[in-house]
C-alpha cells in the first residue's frame, strides 16, 4: 500500500505543477502584447493541459488498482 501511496503522491505533485504552470501561462497571455508571444504561450498551455490529462488518467488507473487490491484482500 505504501508503494501505491507514493505513486499517487507523485502523480498529484505532477498534476499540481502542471495546473499551476497552465494558470501562470494563462495569466501571461492576459498581459501579452505581441502576437508571436501569445502564440507561444498558447502552445505551452495546450501542452501542459495534455500532460494534466495524461496524469489524470494515470491517477485514475492507480486508484483503480488500489481498489482492486483492496477488494482482493477482503475476499
CSV table of C-alpha atoms in Angstrom, one decimal:
chain,number,residue,atom,x,y,z
A,1,UNK,CA,0.0,0.0,0.0
A,2,UNK,CA,3.0,2.4,0.7
A,3,UNK,CA,4.0,2.0,-3.0
A,4,UNK,CA,0.5,2.9,-4.1
A,5,UNK,CA,0.5,6.0,-1.9
A,6,UNK,CA,3.9,7.0,-3.2
A,7,UNK,CA,2.8,6.7,-6.8
A,8,UNK,CA,-0.4,8.7,-6.1
A,9,UNK,CA,1.6,11.4,-4.3
A,10,UNK,CA,4.0,11.6,-7.3
A,11,UNK,CA,1.1,11.9,-9.7
A,12,UNK,CA,-0.7,14.5,-7.5
A,13,UNK,CA,2.5,16.6,-7.3
A,14,UNK,CA,2.9,16.5,-11.1
A,15,UNK,CA,-0.7,17.5,-11.6
A,16,UNK,CA,-0.4,20.4,-9.3
A,17,UNK,CA,2.8,21.5,-11.0
A,18,UNK,CA,1.2,21.4,-14.4
A,19,UNK,CA,-2.0,23.1,-13.2
A,20,UNK,CA,0.0,26.0,-11.7
A,21,UNK,CA,2.0,26.2,-14.9
A,22,UNK,CA,-1.1,26.5,-17.1
A,23,UNK,CA,-2.6,29.1,-14.7
A,24,UNK,CA,0.7,31.1,-14.9
A,25,UNK,CA,0.7,30.8,-18.7
A,26,UNK,CA,-2.9,32.0,-19.0
A,27,UNK,CA,-2.1,34.9,-16.7
A,28,UNK,CA,0.8,35.8,-19.0
A,29,UNK,CA,-1.5,35.5,-22.0
A,30,UNK,CA,-3.7,38.1,-20.4
A,31,UNK,CA,-0.8,40.6,-20.3
A,32,UNK,CA,0.9,39.5,-23.6
A,33,UNK,CA,1.2,42.2,-26.2
A,34,UNK,CA,2.9,40.6,-29.2
A,35,UNK,CA,1.1,38.0,-31.3
A,36,UNK,CA,4.1,35.7,-31.5
A,37,UNK,CA,4.4,35.7,-27.7
A,38,UNK,CA,0.7,35.0,-27.5
A,39,UNK,CA,1.0,32.0,-29.9
A,40,UNK,CA,3.9,30.5,-27.9
A,41,UNK,CA,2.1,30.9,-24.6
A,42,UNK,CA,-1.0,29.2,-26.0
A,43,UNK,CA,1.1,26.3,-27.3
A,44,UNK,CA,2.7,25.9,-23.9
A,45,UNK,CA,-0.7,25.9,-22.2
A,46,UNK,CA,-2.0,23.3,-24.6
A,47,UNK,CA,1.0,21.1,-24.0
A,48,UNK,CA,0.6,21.4,-20.2
A,49,UNK,CA,-3.1,20.5,-20.5
A,50,UNK,CA,-2.1,17.4,-22.4
A,51,UNK,CA,0.2,16.5,-19.5
A,52,UNK,CA,-2.6,17.1,-17.0
A,53,UNK,CA,-4.9,14.9,-18.9
A,54,UNK,CA,-2.3,12.1,-19.1
A,55,UNK,CA,-1.6,12.4,-15.4
A,56,UNK,CA,-5.3,12.3,-14.5
A,57,UNK,CA,-5.6,9.1,-16.4
A,58,UNK,CA,-2.6,7.6,-14.6
A,59,UNK,CA,-4.1,8.7,-11.3
A,60,UNK,CA,-7.4,7.0,-12.0
A,61,UNK,CA,-5.6,3.8,-13.1
A,62,UNK,CA,-3.6,3.9,-9.9
A,63,UNK,CA,-6.7,4.3,-7.8
A,64,UNK,CA,-8.5,1.5,-9.7
A,65,UNK,CA,-5.5,-0.8,-9.0
A,66,UNK,CA,-5.6,0.2,-5.3
A,67,UNK,CA,-9.3,-0.5,-5.1
A,68,UNK,CA,-8.9,-3.8,-6.9
A,69,UNK,CA,-6.2,-4.9,-4.5
A,70,UNK,CA,-8.3,-3.9,-1.5
A,71,UNK,CA,-11.1,-5.9,-2.9
A,72,UNK,CA,-8.9,-8.9,-3.4
A,73,UNK,CA,-7.7,-8.8,0.3
A,74,UNK,CA,-11.3,-8.7,1.5
A,75,UNK,CA,-12.3,-11.8,-0.4
